[in-house]
Short mmCIF file of C-alpha atoms and ligand atoms in Angstrom, two decimals:
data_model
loop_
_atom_site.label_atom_id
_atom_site.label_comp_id
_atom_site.label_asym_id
_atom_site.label_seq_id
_atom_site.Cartn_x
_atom_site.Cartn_y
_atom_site.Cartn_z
CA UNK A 1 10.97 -10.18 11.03
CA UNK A 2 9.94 -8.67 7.58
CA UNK A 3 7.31 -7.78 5.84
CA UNK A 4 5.68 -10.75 3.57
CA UNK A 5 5.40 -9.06 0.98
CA UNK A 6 8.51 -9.19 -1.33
CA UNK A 7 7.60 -7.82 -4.25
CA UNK A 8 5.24 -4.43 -4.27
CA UNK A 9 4.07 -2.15 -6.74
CA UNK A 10 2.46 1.65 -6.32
CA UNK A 11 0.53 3.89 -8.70
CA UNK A 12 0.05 6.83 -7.75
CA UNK A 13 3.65 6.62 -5.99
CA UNK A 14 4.07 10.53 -5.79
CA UNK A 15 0.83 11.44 -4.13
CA UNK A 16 0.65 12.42 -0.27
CA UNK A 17 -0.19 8.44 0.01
CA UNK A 18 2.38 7.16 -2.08
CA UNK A 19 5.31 8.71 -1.02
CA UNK A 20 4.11 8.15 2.64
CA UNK A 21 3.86 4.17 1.82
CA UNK A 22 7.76 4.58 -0.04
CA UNK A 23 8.66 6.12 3.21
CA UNK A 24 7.17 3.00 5.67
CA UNK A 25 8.45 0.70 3.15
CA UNK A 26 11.71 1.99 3.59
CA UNK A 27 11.90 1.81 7.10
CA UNK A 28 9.65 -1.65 7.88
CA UNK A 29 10.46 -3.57 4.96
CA UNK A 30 14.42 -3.96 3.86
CA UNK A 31 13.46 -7.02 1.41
CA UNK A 32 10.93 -6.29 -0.29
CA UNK A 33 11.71 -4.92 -3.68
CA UNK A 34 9.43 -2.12 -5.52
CA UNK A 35 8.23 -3.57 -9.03
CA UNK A 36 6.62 -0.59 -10.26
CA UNK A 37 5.38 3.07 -9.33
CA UNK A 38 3.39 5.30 -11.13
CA UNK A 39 2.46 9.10 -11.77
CA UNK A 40 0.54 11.64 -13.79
CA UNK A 41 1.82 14.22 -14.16
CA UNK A 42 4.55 14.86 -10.55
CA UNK A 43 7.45 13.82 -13.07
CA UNK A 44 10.30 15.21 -10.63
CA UNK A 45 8.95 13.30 -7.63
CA UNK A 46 8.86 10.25 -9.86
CA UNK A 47 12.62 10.38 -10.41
CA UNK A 48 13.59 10.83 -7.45
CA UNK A 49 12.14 8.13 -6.27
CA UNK A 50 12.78 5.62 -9.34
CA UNK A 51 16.73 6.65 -8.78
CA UNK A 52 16.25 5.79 -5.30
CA UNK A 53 14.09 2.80 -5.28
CA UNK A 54 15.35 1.47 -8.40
CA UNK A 55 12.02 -0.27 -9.58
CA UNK A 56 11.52 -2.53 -12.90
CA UNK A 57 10.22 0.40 -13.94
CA UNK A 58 7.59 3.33 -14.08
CA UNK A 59 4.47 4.12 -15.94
CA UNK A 60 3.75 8.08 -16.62
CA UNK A 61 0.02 8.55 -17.56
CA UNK A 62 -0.09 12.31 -18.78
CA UNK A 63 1.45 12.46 -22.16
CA UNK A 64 3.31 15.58 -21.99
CA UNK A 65 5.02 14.31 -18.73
CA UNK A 66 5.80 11.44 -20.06
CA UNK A 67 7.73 13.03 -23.01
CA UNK A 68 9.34 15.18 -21.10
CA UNK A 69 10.56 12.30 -18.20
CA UNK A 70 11.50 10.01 -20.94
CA UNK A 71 13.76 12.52 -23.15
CA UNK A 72 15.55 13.58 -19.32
CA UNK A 73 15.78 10.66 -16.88
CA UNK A 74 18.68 8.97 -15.48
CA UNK A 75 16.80 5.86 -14.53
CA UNK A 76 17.78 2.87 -16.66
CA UNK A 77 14.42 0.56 -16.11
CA UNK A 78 11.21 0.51 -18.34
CA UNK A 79 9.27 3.85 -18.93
CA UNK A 80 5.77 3.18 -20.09
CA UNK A 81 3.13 5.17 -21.05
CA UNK A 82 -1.08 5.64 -20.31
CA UNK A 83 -3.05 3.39 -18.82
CA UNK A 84 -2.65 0.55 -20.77
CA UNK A 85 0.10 0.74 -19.41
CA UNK A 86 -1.05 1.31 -15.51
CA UNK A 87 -4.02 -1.79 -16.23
CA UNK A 88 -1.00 -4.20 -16.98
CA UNK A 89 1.31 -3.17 -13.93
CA UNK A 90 -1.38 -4.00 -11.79
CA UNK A 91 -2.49 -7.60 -13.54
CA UNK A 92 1.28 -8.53 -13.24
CA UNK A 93 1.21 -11.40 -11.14
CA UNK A 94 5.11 -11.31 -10.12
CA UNK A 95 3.63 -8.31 -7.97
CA UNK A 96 2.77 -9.55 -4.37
CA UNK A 97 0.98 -6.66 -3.54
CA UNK A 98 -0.50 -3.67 -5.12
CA UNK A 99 -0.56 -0.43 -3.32
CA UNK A 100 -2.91 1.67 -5.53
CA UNK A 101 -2.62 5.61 -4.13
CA UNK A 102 -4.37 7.54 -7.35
CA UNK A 103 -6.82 9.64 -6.72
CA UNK A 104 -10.17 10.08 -8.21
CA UNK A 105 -11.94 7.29 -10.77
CA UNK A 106 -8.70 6.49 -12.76
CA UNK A 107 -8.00 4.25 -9.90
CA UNK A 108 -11.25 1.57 -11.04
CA UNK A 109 -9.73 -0.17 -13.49
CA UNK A 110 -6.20 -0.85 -11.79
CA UNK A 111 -8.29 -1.93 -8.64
CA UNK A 112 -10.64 -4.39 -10.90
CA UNK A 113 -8.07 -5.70 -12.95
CA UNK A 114 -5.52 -6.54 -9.73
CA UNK A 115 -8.62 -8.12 -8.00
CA UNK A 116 -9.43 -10.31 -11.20
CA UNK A 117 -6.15 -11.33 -11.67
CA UNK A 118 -5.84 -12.36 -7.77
CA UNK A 119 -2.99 -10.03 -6.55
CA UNK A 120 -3.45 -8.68 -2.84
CA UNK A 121 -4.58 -5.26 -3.03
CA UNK A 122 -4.57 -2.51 -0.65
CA UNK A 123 -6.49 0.14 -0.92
CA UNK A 124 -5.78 4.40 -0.29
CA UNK A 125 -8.29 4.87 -3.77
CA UNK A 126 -11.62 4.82 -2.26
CA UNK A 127 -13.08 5.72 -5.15
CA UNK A 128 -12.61 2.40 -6.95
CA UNK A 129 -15.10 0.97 -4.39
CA UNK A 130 -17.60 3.73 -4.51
CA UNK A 131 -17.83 3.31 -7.82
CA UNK A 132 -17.76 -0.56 -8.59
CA UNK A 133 -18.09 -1.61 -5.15
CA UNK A 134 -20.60 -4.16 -5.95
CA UNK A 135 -18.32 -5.73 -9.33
CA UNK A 136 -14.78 -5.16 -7.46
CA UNK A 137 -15.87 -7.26 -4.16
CA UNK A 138 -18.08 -9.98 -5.59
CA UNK A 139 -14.69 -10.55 -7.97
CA UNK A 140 -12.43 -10.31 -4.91
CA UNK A 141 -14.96 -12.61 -2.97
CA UNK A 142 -14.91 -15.55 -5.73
CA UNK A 143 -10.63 -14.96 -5.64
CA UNK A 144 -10.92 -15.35 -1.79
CA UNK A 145 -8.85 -12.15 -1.62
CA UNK A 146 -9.88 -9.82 0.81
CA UNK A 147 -8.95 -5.94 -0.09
CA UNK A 148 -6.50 -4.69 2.63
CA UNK A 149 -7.92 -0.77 3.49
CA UNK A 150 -5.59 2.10 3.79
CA UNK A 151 -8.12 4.90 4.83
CA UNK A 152 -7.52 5.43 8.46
CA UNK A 153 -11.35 4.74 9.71
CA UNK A 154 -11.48 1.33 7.31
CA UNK A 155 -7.96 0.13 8.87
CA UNK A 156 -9.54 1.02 12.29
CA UNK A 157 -12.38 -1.50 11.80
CA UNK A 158 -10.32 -4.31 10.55
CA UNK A 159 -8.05 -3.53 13.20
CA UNK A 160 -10.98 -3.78 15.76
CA UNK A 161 -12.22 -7.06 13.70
CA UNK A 162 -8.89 -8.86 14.20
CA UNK A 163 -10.12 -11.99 16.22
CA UNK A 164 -13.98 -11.42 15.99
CA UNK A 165 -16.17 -12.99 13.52
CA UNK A 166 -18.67 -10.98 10.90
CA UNK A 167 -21.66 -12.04 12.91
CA UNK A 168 -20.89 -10.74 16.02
CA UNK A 169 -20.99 -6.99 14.19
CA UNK A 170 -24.21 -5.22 14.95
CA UNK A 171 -22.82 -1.97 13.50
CA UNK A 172 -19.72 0.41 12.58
CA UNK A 173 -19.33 4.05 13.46
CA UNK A 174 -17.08 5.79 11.09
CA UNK A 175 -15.75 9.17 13.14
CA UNK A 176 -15.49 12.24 11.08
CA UNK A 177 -13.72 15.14 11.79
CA UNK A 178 -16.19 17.25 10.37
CA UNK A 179 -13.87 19.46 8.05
CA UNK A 180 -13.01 23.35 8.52
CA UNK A 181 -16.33 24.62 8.36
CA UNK A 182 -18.10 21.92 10.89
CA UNK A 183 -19.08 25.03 13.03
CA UNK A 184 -20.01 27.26 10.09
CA UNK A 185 -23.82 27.73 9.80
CA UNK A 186 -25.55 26.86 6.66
CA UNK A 187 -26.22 30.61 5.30
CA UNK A 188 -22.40 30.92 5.62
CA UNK A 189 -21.42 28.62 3.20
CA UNK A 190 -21.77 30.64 0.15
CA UNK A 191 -18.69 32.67 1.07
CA UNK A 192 -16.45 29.65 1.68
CA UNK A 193 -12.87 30.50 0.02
CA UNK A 194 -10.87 27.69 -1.99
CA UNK A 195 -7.70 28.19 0.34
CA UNK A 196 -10.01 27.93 3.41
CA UNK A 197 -11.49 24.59 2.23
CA UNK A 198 -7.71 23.51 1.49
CA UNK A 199 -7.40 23.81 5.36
CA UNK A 200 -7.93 20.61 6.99
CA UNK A 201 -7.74 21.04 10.63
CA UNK A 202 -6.42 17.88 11.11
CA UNK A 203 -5.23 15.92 7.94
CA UNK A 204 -2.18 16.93 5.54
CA UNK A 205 -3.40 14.94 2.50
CA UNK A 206 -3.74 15.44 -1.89
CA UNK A 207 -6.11 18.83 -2.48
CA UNK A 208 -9.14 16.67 -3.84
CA UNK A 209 -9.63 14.59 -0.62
CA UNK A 210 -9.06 17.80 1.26
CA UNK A 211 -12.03 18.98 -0.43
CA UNK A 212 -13.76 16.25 -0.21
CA UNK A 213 -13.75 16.14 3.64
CA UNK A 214 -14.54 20.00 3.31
CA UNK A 215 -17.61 19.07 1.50
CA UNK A 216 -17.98 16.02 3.63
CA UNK A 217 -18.53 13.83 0.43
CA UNK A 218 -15.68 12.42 1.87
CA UNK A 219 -17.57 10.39 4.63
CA UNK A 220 -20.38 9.31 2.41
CA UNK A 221 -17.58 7.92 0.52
CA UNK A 222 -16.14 5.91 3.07
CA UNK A 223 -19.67 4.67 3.97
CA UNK A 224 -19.60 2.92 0.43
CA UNK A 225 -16.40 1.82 0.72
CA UNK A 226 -16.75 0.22 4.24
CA UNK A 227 -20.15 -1.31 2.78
CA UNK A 228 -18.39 -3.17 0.60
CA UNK A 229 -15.32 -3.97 2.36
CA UNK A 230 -17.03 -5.50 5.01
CA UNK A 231 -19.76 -6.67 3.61
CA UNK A 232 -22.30 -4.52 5.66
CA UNK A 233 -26.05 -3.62 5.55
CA UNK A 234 -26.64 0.30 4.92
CA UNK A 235 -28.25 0.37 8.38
CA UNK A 236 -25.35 -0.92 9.96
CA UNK A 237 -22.82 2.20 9.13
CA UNK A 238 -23.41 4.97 11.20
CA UNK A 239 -21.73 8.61 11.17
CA UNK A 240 -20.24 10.33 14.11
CA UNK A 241 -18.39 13.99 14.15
CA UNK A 242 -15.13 13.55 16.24
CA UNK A 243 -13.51 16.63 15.74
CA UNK A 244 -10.35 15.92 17.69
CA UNK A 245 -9.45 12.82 14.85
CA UNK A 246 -8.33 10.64 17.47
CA UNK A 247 -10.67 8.01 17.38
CA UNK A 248 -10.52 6.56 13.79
CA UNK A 249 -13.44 4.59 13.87
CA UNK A 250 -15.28 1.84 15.95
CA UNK A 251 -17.02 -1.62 16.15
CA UNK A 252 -20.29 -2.24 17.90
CA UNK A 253 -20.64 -6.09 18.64
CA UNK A 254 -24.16 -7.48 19.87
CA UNK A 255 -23.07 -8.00 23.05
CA UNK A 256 -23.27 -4.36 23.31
CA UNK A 257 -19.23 -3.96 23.53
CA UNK A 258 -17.95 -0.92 21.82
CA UNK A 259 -13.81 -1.40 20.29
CA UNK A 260 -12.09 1.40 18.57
CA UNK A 261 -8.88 2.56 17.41
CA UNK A 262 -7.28 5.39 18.38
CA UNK A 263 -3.88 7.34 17.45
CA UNK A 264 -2.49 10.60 16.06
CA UNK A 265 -3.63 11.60 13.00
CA UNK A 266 -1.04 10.31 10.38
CA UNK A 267 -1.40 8.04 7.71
CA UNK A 268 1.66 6.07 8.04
CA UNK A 269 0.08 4.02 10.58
CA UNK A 270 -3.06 2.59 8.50
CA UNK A 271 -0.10 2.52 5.71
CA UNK A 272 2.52 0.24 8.07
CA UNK A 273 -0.57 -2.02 9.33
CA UNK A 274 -1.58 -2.69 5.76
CA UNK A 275 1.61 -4.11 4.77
CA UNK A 276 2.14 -6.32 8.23
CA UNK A 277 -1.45 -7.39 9.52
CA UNK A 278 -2.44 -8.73 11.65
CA UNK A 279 1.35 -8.31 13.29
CA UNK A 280 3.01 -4.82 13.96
CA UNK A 281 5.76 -3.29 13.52
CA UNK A 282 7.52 -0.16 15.24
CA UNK A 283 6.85 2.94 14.26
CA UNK A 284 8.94 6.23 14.74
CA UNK A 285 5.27 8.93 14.63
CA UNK A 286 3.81 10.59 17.74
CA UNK A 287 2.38 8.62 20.50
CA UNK A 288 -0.65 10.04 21.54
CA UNK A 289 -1.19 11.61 25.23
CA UNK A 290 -4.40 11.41 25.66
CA UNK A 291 -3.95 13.73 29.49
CA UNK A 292 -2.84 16.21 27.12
CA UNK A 293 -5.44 16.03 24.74
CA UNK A 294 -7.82 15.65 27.96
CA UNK A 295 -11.20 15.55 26.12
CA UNK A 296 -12.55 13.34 23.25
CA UNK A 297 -16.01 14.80 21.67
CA UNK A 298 -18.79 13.26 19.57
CA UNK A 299 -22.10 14.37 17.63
CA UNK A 300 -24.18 13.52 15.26
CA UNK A 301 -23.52 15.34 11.63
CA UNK A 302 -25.65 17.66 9.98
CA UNK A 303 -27.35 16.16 7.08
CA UNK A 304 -28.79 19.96 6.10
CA UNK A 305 -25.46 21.87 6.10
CA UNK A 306 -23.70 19.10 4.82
CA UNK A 307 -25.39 17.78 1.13
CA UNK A 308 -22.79 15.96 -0.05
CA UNK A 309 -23.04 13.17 2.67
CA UNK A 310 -27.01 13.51 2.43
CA UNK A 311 -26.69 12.56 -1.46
CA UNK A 312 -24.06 10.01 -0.75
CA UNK A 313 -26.60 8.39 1.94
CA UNK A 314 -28.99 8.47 -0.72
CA UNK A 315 -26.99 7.12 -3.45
CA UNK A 316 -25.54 4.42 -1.74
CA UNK A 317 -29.35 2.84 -1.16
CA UNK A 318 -29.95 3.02 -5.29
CA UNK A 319 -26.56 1.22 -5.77
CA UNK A 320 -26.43 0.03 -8.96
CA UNK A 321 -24.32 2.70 -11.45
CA UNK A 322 -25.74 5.41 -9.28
CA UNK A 323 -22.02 5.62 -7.07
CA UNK A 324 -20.60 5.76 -9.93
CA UNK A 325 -22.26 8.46 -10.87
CA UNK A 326 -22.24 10.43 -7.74
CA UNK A 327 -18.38 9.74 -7.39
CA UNK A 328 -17.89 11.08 -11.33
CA UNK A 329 -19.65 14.00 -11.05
CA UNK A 330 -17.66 14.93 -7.43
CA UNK A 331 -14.81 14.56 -8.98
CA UNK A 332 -15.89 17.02 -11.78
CA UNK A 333 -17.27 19.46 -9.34
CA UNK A 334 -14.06 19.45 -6.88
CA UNK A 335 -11.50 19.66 -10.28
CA UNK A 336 -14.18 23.03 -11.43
CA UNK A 337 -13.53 24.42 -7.43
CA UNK A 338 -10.36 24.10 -7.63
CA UNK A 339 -9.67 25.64 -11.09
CA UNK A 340 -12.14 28.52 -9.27
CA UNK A 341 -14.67 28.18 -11.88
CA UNK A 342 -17.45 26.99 -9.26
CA UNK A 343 -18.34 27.75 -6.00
CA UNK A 344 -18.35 25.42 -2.87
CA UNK A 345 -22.00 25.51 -2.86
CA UNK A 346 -22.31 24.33 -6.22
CA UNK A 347 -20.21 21.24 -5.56
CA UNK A 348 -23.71 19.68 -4.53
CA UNK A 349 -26.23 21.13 -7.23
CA UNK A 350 -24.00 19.30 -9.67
CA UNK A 351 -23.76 15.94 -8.33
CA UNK A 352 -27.00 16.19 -7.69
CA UNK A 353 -28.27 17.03 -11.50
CA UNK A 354 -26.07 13.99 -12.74
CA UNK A 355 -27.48 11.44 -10.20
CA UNK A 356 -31.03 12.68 -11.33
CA UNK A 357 -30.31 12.99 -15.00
CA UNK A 358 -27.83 10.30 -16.31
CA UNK A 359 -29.22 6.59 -17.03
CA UNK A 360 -29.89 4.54 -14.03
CA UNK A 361 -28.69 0.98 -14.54
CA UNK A 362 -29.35 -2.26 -11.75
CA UNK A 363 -26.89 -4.29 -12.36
CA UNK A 364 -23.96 -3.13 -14.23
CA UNK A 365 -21.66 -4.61 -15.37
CA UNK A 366 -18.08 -3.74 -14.98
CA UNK A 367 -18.02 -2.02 -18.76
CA UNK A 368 -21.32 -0.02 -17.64
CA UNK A 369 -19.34 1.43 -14.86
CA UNK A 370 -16.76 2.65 -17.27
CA UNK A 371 -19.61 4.04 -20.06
CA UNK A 372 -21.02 5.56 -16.84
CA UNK A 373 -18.08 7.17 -15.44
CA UNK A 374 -17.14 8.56 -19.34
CA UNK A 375 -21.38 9.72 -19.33
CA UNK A 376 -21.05 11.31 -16.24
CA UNK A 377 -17.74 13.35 -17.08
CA UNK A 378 -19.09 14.85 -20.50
CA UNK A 379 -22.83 15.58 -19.23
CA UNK A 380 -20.89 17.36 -16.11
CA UNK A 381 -18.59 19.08 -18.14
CA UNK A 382 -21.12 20.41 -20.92
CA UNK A 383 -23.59 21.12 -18.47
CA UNK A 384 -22.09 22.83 -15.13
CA UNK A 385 -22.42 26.15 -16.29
CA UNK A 386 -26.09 25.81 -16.76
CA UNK A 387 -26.79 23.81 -13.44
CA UNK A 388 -25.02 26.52 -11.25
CA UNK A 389 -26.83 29.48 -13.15
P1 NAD B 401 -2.62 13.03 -4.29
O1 NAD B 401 -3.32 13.99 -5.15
O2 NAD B 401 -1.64 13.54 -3.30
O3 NAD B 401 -1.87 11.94 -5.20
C1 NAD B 401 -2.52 11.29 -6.24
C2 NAD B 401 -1.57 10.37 -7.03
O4 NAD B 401 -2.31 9.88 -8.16
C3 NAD B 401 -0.34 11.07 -7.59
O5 NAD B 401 0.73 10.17 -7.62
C4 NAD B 401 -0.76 11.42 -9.02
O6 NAD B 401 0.36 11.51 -9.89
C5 NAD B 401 -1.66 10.26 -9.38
N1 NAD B 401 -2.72 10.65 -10.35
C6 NAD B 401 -3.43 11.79 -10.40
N2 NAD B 401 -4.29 11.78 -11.44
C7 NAD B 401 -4.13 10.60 -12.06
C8 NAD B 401 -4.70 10.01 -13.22
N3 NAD B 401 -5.65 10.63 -13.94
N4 NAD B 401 -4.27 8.78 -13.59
C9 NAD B 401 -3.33 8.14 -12.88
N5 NAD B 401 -2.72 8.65 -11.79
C10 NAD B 401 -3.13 9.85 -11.37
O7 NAD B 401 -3.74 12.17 -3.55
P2 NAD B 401 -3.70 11.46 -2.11
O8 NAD B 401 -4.13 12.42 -1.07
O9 NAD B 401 -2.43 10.71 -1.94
O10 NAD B 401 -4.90 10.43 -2.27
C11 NAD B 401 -4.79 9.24 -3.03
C12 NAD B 401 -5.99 8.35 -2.73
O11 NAD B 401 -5.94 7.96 -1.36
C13 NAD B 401 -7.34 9.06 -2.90
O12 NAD B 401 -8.26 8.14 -3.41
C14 NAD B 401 -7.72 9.47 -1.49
O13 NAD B 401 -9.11 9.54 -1.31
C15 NAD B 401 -7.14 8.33 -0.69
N6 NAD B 401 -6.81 8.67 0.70
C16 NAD B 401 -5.90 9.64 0.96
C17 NAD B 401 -5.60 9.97 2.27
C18 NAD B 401 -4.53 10.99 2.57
O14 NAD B 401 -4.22 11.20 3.74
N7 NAD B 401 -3.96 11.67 1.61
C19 NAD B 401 -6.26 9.33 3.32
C20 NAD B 401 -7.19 8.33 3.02
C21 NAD B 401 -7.46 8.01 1.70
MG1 MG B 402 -10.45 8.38 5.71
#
């Protein structure tokens, strides 16, 4: 049987995500036909795959790259430029589903405007929901679309919610690995190297979620996004350190009963059940053996050692524009570590400043996210140098 999906599109198709879901696609899904795929600035990964795919065509969002792709191609199909460009591949209604795989907060406005315009969405860019959580799921909620998750813990719990209802869910536990420096103690955290934060122990994924999980921002992120995605309470996420990545997350019903999902630690699985849920499909990745792995391990994080998922905690109670804000300014403060300007330790005192010093607003609106987001990225910018001092 395929896939029901005929016709998909991908931004950020040349990303650890995107050329994972190219890879399922081309093993689970023979009919289906790629509309569009997308880049920054990865312009030889984007030909390879446009020659291979064949797609309508691309879009190229850094302007140099796009120069540069344009005046060398081979591909015949349309190359377009910016996001203009990016906002109208994913409105396109002859797409059946979008696949958006960007990273950071460019990924808002493709996830809004796919939403609005009712075209099934699954989700790798958490930070779309972090940051207009509230906007992106009351619009898919009116649409009657419900956002298909790609992170591995948020495809967990919709795998463990296949058959159950919403009211039967007292809570969700998210498992964490806990990074490369879950054992480190807090003094030792000044002297944390980039290339040992771009160490997961686990995960092979793009260098700003590998940070992220570093950091641990990560996990407050995915607390947002599973608030949203399944329409939870705050009280009703909880955060558990697993550091074998085994268990990718879990369901608590009231009846006490505990379901999880477990497998190997590879993002083609979340990827494959997007595209085919609630059926499966078979998948050529490890199986796991769990005699082998012979012990599974759990504990609670540390909210002390670990900031960023203290301030995401505490941002995601504000709501309002204040994700937004916390998920701008991270994304400042991880670019800054990994240009080596900052150090990990100042990844917090940054997002911190912003979410104390830029406008609050209730209810914003999806153009107050954006004005936010823009806010956030100059005051960051102008001011690092003087928070870290
Ligand atoms: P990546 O850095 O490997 O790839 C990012 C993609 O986005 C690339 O195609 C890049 O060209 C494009 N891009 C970068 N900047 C852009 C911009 N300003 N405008 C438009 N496109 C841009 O990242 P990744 O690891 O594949 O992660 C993608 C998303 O998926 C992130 O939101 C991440 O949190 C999420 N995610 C990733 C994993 C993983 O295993 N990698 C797991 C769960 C969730
Ligand atoms: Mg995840």
């Amino acid at each position: 049987m395929e896939i029901k999906y005929k016709k998909i599109s991908i931004l950020g198709s040349t990303g650890s995500i995107g050329t994972q879901a190219l890879e399922v696609l081309n093993e689970i899904a023979h009919d289906t036909k790629i509309h569009y795929l997308s880049a920054h600035k990865n312009i030889s990964t984007l030909e390879k795959q446009a020659i291979q795919f064949q797609p309508e065509g691309i879009v190229i969002t850094d302007k140099d790259s796009f120069d540069k792709f344009r005046d060398n191609t081979k591909f015949k199909g349309n190359i377009l430029f910016g996001t203009e460009a990016l906002n109208n591949v994913a409105s396109d209604s002859s797409n059946d589903l979008l696949i958006s795989a960007i990273v950071g907060f460019a990924g808002v406005m493709p996830a809004y405007n796919a939403i609005q315009n009712n075209i099934n969405l699954a989700l790798a860019n958490k930070e779309a929901l972090v940051s207009a959580g509230e906007i992106i799921s009351r619009t898919a909620k009116l649409n009657k679309k419900e956002i298909i998750p790609i992170d591995s813990e948020h495809s967990a719990i919709f795998q463990c919610l296949a058959g159950e209802s919403k009211e039967n869910i007292e809570k969700i536990i998210l498992t964490a690995s806990g990074g490369p420096f879950r054992k480190l103690k807090k003094e030792e955290f000044k002297d944390i190297t980039l290339s040992q934060a771009l160490a997961h122990p686990n995960w092979s994924m793009g260098k700003k979620i590998t940070i992220d999980s570093a950091t641990m921002m990560n996990k407050g992120f995915e607390v947002i996004e599973a608030l949203w995605l399944f329409d939870l309470n705050p009280d009703q996420i909880e955060v558990l350190i697993h550091p074998q990545s085994i268990v990718h997350s879990m369901v608590q019903f009231k009846d006490t009963s505990i379901k999880a999902q477990l497998g190997s630690p590879d993002m083609k699985l979340p990827i494959a059940y997007a595209l085919t849920a609630p059926d499966r499909k078979f998948l050529n990745i490890d199986r796991i053996d769990l005699a082998k792995i012979g012990k599974l391990t759990f504990e609670t994080p540390d909210l002390e050692k670990f900031k960023c998922l203290s301030l995401a905690f505490q941002s995601l109670k504000k709501k309002g524009n204040s994700n937004a804000i916390l998920n701008t300014a991270n994304d400042i403060a991880v670019s800054l570590f990994l240009e080596n300007k900052i150090h990990f330790t100042h990844i917090p005192l940054i997002i911190e400043n912003a979410l104390n010093q830029i406008n609050f607003i209730a209810q914003p609106s999806i153009e107050d996210i954006i004005s936010t987001i823009e806010e956030t990225k100059k005051y960051t910018l102008k001011n690092y140098k003087a928070i870290i001092n």
